[in-house]
Amino acid sequence: MSAGLTVLKLGGSVITTKERALAPRLPTIKRLAKEISKANISPLILVHGGGSFGHPLAKRYKIKEGYRCKASQLLGFAETHEAMVSLDKLIVDALINEKIPAVAVSPSSFVMTKSGRIHSFPEEPLTKLLSMGFVPVLFGDAVFDLDRGFTILSGDQLITHLALRFKAERIIVGVDVDGLCTSNPKMNKEAKLLTHITLKELPTVLQQISEAKTTDVTGGMPSKVREIVPAVENGISVFLVNAAKPNRLYKALRKEPVKGTYIVKG
Ligand code: IP8
């Protein structure tokens, strides 16, 4: 299926289990690679989150806050990046196994941030990869920052940047819940799925979803959704789908009806 560019994010809690450090969900990663391959989408950029690979290390060494002239933090930065590279290898290997020409693109080697926000992002390599039919695979990463020395760049900031810069048609975010709900579905069984939500309705909903339980240095669902707002404002369709459930991502990629949340401009 060939259409406009799709930017797909696979959330860290889908591809890893957050109960233990450095614990990938290998059967899920393999299943998702199969679904992506079967959907046969082009062009496609894939971005994945950190889950139990990036976040615990980033937290331990306070990487997001920046360099405080501690040698241990330099090692912490190296370990955090290395953990993300190993998670990325599992994803890329699974995709290649399904005959997808996936190429790992490590944000820390070409993206610079300034106070945590993307500052420079040379686009030539990605433009070339996409024009040749490759599937670039990026990830939330420990990156170098003009003010802080280093920081953490979330996969969510990346997907919005990529979607705007490469004029994506849509963003699909694979999460481990059915979508945006009236409250946090992991804490409240009464939570109701919102299938469509406008930018005007978003602030009220985000207020209702507690951030308290997150172990992510980049914030929980509310911060992740807030990052995507500029893409929605620019007319890019955003769909949240439960990628932890078989076949949902496949259907979303194929534009078939499936449970999830559309975030629309208005
Ligand atoms: O899971 C953060 O990416 P995210 C990556 O998309 C690291 O927020 C290294 C913690």
Short mmCIF file of N, CA and C in Angstrom, two decimals, residues 51-141:
data_model
loop_
_atom_site.label_atom_id
_atom_site.label_comp_id
_atom_site.label_asym_id
_atom_site.label_seq_id
_atom_site.Cartn_x
_atom_site.Cartn_y
_atom_site.Cartn_z
N GLY A 51 10.98 2.37 27.22
CA GLY A 51 10.52 1.33 28.13
C GLY A 51 11.55 1.02 29.21
N SER A 52 11.68 -0.26 29.52
CA SER A 52 12.59 -0.64 30.61
C SER A 52 14.06 -0.67 30.18
N PHE A 53 14.34 -0.23 28.94
CA PHE A 53 15.74 -0.10 28.52
C PHE A 53 16.25 1.31 28.83
N GLY A 54 15.52 2.32 28.31
CA GLY A 54 16.04 3.69 28.44
C GLY A 54 15.72 4.38 29.76
N HIS A 55 14.48 4.20 30.23
CA HIS A 55 14.02 5.04 31.35
C HIS A 55 14.71 4.80 32.70
N PRO A 56 14.88 3.51 33.13
CA PRO A 56 15.52 3.34 34.44
C PRO A 56 16.94 3.92 34.50
N LEU A 57 17.70 3.74 33.42
CA LEU A 57 19.08 4.26 33.40
C LEU A 57 19.09 5.78 33.35
N ALA A 58 18.20 6.33 32.51
CA ALA A 58 18.11 7.80 32.38
C ALA A 58 17.77 8.42 33.73
N LYS A 59 16.90 7.71 34.46
CA LYS A 59 16.47 8.21 35.77
C LYS A 59 17.63 8.14 36.78
N ARG A 60 18.28 6.96 36.79
CA ARG A 60 19.37 6.75 37.76
C ARG A 60 20.47 7.81 37.61
N TYR A 61 20.82 8.14 36.37
CA TYR A 61 21.94 9.07 36.15
C TYR A 61 21.49 10.51 35.88
N LYS A 62 20.17 10.76 36.02
CA LYS A 62 19.63 12.12 35.80
C LYS A 62 20.10 12.71 34.45
N ILE A 63 19.93 11.90 33.41
CA ILE A 63 20.43 12.32 32.09
C ILE A 63 19.60 13.47 31.52
N LYS A 64 18.29 13.42 31.74
CA LYS A 64 17.41 14.45 31.16
C LYS A 64 17.78 15.84 31.71
N GLU A 65 18.12 15.88 32.99
CA GLU A 65 18.41 17.15 33.65
C GLU A 65 19.71 17.79 33.13
N GLY A 66 20.59 16.98 32.55
CA GLY A 66 21.82 17.51 31.96
C GLY A 66 23.07 17.12 32.73
N TYR A 67 24.20 17.51 32.16
CA TYR A 67 25.51 17.13 32.68
C TYR A 67 25.89 18.00 33.87
N ARG A 68 26.17 17.37 35.01
CA ARG A 68 26.56 18.13 36.21
C ARG A 68 28.03 17.92 36.55
N CYS A 69 28.84 17.74 35.52
CA CYS A 69 30.28 17.55 35.69
C CYS A 69 30.63 16.34 36.56
N LYS A 70 29.81 15.31 36.47
CA LYS A 70 30.11 14.09 37.23
C LYS A 70 30.52 13.00 36.24
N ALA A 71 31.66 12.39 36.50
CA ALA A 71 32.16 11.35 35.59
C ALA A 71 31.16 10.20 35.50
N SER A 72 30.46 9.92 36.62
CA SER A 72 29.51 8.81 36.62
C SER A 72 28.38 9.06 35.62
N GLN A 73 28.08 10.34 35.42
CA GLN A 73 27.01 10.67 34.47
C GLN A 73 27.43 10.41 33.03
N LEU A 74 28.73 10.58 32.76
CA LEU A 74 29.21 10.30 31.40
C LEU A 74 28.99 8.82 31.09
N LEU A 75 29.34 8.00 32.08
CA LEU A 75 29.13 6.56 31.91
C LEU A 75 27.63 6.26 31.82
N GLY A 76 26.84 6.98 32.60
CA GLY A 76 25.38 6.81 32.59
C GLY A 76 24.79 7.16 31.23
N PHE A 77 25.30 8.24 30.63
CA PHE A 77 24.84 8.63 29.28
C PHE A 77 25.16 7.49 28.31
N ALA A 78 26.41 7.01 28.39
CA ALA A 78 26.85 5.94 27.49
C ALA A 78 25.99 4.70 27.68
N GLU A 79 25.70 4.36 28.94
CA GLU A 79 24.89 3.15 29.22
C GLU A 79 23.46 3.31 28.72
N THR A 80 22.89 4.51 28.90
CA THR A 80 21.51 4.76 28.47
C THR A 80 21.41 4.62 26.94
N HIS A 81 22.34 5.26 26.26
CA HIS A 81 22.34 5.20 24.80
C HIS A 81 22.54 3.75 24.34
N GLU A 82 23.47 3.07 25.00
CA GLU A 82 23.78 1.68 24.63
C GLU A 82 22.55 0.78 24.83
N ALA A 83 21.81 1.01 25.92
CA ALA A 83 20.60 0.21 26.18
C ALA A 83 19.59 0.45 25.05
N MET A 84 19.47 1.71 24.62
CA MET A 84 18.51 2.01 23.54
C MET A 84 18.96 1.37 22.22
N VAL A 85 20.27 1.37 21.99
CA VAL A 85 20.78 0.74 20.77
C VAL A 85 20.47 -0.77 20.79
N SER A 86 20.60 -1.39 21.98
CA SER A 86 20.30 -2.85 22.01
C SER A 86 18.83 -3.12 21.81
N LEU A 87 17.96 -2.25 22.36
CA LEU A 87 16.52 -2.44 22.12
C LEU A 87 16.22 -2.25 20.63
N ASP A 88 16.84 -1.21 20.07
CA ASP A 88 16.63 -0.92 18.65
C ASP A 88 17.06 -2.08 17.77
N LYS A 89 18.14 -2.75 18.19
CA LYS A 89 18.62 -3.88 17.38
C LYS A 89 17.58 -5.00 17.35
N LEU A 90 16.90 -5.20 18.48
CA LEU A 90 15.86 -6.25 18.51
C LEU A 90 14.73 -5.91 17.54
N ILE A 91 14.37 -4.62 17.50
CA ILE A 91 13.28 -4.19 16.60
C ILE A 91 13.73 -4.34 15.14
N VAL A 92 14.91 -3.80 14.85
CA VAL A 92 15.40 -3.83 13.46
C VAL A 92 15.59 -5.28 12.99
N ASP A 93 16.14 -6.12 13.85
CA ASP A 93 16.32 -7.54 13.48
C ASP A 93 14.98 -8.18 13.15
N ALA A 94 13.97 -7.90 13.99
CA ALA A 94 12.64 -8.50 13.76
C ALA A 94 12.06 -8.01 12.44
N LEU A 95 12.28 -6.73 12.11
CA LEU A 95 11.74 -6.18 10.86
C LEU A 95 12.46 -6.80 9.65
N ILE A 96 13.78 -6.88 9.76
CA ILE A 96 14.55 -7.46 8.65
C ILE A 96 14.16 -8.92 8.43
N ASN A 97 13.90 -9.61 9.54
CA ASN A 97 13.45 -10.99 9.47
C ASN A 97 12.15 -11.12 8.68
N GLU A 98 11.35 -10.05 8.71
CA GLU A 98 10.08 -10.04 7.95
C GLU A 98 10.26 -9.37 6.58
N LYS A 99 11.52 -9.26 6.16
CA LYS A 99 11.87 -8.71 4.83
C LYS A 99 11.56 -7.22 4.68
N ILE A 100 11.58 -6.50 5.78
CA ILE A 100 11.41 -5.04 5.72
C ILE A 100 12.81 -4.41 5.73
N PRO A 101 13.12 -3.52 4.75
CA PRO A 101 14.46 -2.93 4.71
C PRO A 101 14.63 -1.85 5.77
N ALA A 102 14.70 -2.29 7.02
CA ALA A 102 14.77 -1.36 8.15
C ALA A 102 16.22 -0.96 8.42
N VAL A 103 16.43 0.34 8.65
CA VAL A 103 17.78 0.83 8.93
C VAL A 103 17.76 1.64 10.22
N ALA A 104 18.58 1.25 11.17
CA ALA A 104 18.66 1.96 12.44
C ALA A 104 19.27 3.34 12.24
N VAL A 105 18.60 4.36 12.74
CA VAL A 105 19.11 5.73 12.67
C VAL A 105 19.14 6.27 14.10
N SER A 106 20.33 6.43 14.62
CA SER A 106 20.49 6.77 16.02
C SER A 106 20.43 8.28 16.23
N PRO A 107 19.40 8.81 16.90
CA PRO A 107 19.26 10.26 17.06
C PRO A 107 20.49 10.93 17.66
N SER A 108 21.16 10.28 18.63
CA SER A 108 22.28 10.97 19.30
C SER A 108 23.42 11.28 18.35
N SER A 109 23.47 10.59 17.19
CA SER A 109 24.58 10.86 16.29
C SER A 109 24.31 11.99 15.30
N PHE A 110 23.08 12.53 15.26
CA PHE A 110 22.87 13.66 14.33
C PHE A 110 21.91 14.73 14.83
N VAL A 111 21.15 14.46 15.89
CA VAL A 111 20.19 15.47 16.38
C VAL A 111 20.81 16.20 17.57
N MET A 112 20.71 17.54 17.59
CA MET A 112 21.13 18.33 18.75
C MET A 112 19.89 18.99 19.33
N THR A 113 19.81 19.03 20.65
CA THR A 113 18.69 19.75 21.27
C THR A 113 19.22 21.00 21.96
N LYS A 114 18.29 21.90 22.29
CA LYS A 114 18.62 23.09 23.08
C LYS A 114 17.58 23.14 24.19
N SER A 115 18.02 23.05 25.42
CA SER A 115 17.12 22.95 26.57
C SER A 115 16.03 21.90 26.36
N GLY A 116 16.43 20.79 25.80
CA GLY A 116 15.53 19.64 25.68
C GLY A 116 14.67 19.63 24.43
N ARG A 117 14.72 20.70 23.64
CA ARG A 117 13.90 20.73 22.42
C ARG A 117 14.81 20.58 21.19
N ILE A 118 14.30 19.93 20.15
CA ILE A 118 15.12 19.69 18.95
C ILE A 118 15.58 21.03 18.39
N HIS A 119 16.90 21.16 18.18
CA HIS A 119 17.48 22.41 17.70
C HIS A 119 18.01 22.22 16.28
N SER A 120 18.79 21.15 16.06
CA SER A 120 19.22 20.89 14.69
C SER A 120 18.98 19.43 14.35
N PHE A 121 18.55 19.23 13.13
CA PHE A 121 18.11 17.90 12.69
C PHE A 121 18.38 17.81 11.20
N PRO A 122 19.64 17.52 10.81
CA PRO A 122 19.95 17.44 9.38
C PRO A 122 19.07 16.38 8.71
N GLU A 123 18.38 16.79 7.65
CA GLU A 123 17.36 15.87 7.12
C GLU A 123 17.80 15.04 5.92
N GLU A 124 18.98 15.39 5.36
CA GLU A 124 19.41 14.72 4.13
C GLU A 124 19.46 13.19 4.22
N PRO A 125 20.05 12.64 5.29
CA PRO A 125 20.12 11.17 5.33
C PRO A 125 18.74 10.51 5.30
N LEU A 126 17.80 11.07 6.06
CA LEU A 126 16.45 10.46 6.08
C LEU A 126 15.74 10.64 4.75
N THR A 127 15.90 11.81 4.14
CA THR A 127 15.27 12.05 2.84
C THR A 127 15.76 10.98 1.85
N LYS A 128 17.07 10.73 1.88
CA LYS A 128 17.66 9.74 0.96
C LYS A 128 17.12 8.34 1.26
N LEU A 129 17.12 7.98 2.54
CA LEU A 129 16.63 6.64 2.92
C LEU A 129 15.20 6.44 2.44
N LEU A 130 14.35 7.45 2.69
CA LEU A 130 12.93 7.32 2.31
C LEU A 130 12.78 7.22 0.81
N SER A 131 13.55 8.06 0.07
CA SER A 131 13.39 8.05 -1.39
C SER A 131 13.83 6.71 -1.98
N MET A 132 14.71 6.01 -1.27
CA MET A 132 15.17 4.72 -1.79
C MET A 132 14.29 3.55 -1.33
N GLY A 133 13.32 3.85 -0.48
CA GLY A 133 12.40 2.79 -0.05
C GLY A 133 12.79 2.08 1.24
N PHE A 134 13.78 2.66 1.97
CA PHE A 134 14.13 2.08 3.27
C PHE A 134 13.11 2.49 4.32
N VAL A 135 13.08 1.75 5.42
CA VAL A 135 12.27 2.15 6.58
C VAL A 135 13.24 2.57 7.70
N PRO A 136 13.39 3.90 7.88
CA PRO A 136 14.28 4.35 8.97
C PRO A 136 13.67 4.01 10.33
N VAL A 137 14.48 3.53 11.23
CA VAL A 137 14.00 3.21 12.58
C VAL A 137 14.77 4.07 13.60
N LEU A 138 14.06 5.04 14.18
CA LEU A 138 14.66 5.93 15.17
C LEU A 138 14.12 5.58 16.55
N PHE A 139 14.65 6.21 17.58
CA PHE A 139 14.18 5.89 18.92
C PHE A 139 14.42 7.06 19.87
N GLY A 140 13.64 7.09 20.96
CA GLY A 140 13.93 8.04 22.02
C GLY A 140 15.35 7.76 22.48
N ASP A 141 16.14 8.81 22.71
CA ASP A 141 17.58 8.58 22.92
C ASP A 141 18.17 9.58 23.91
#
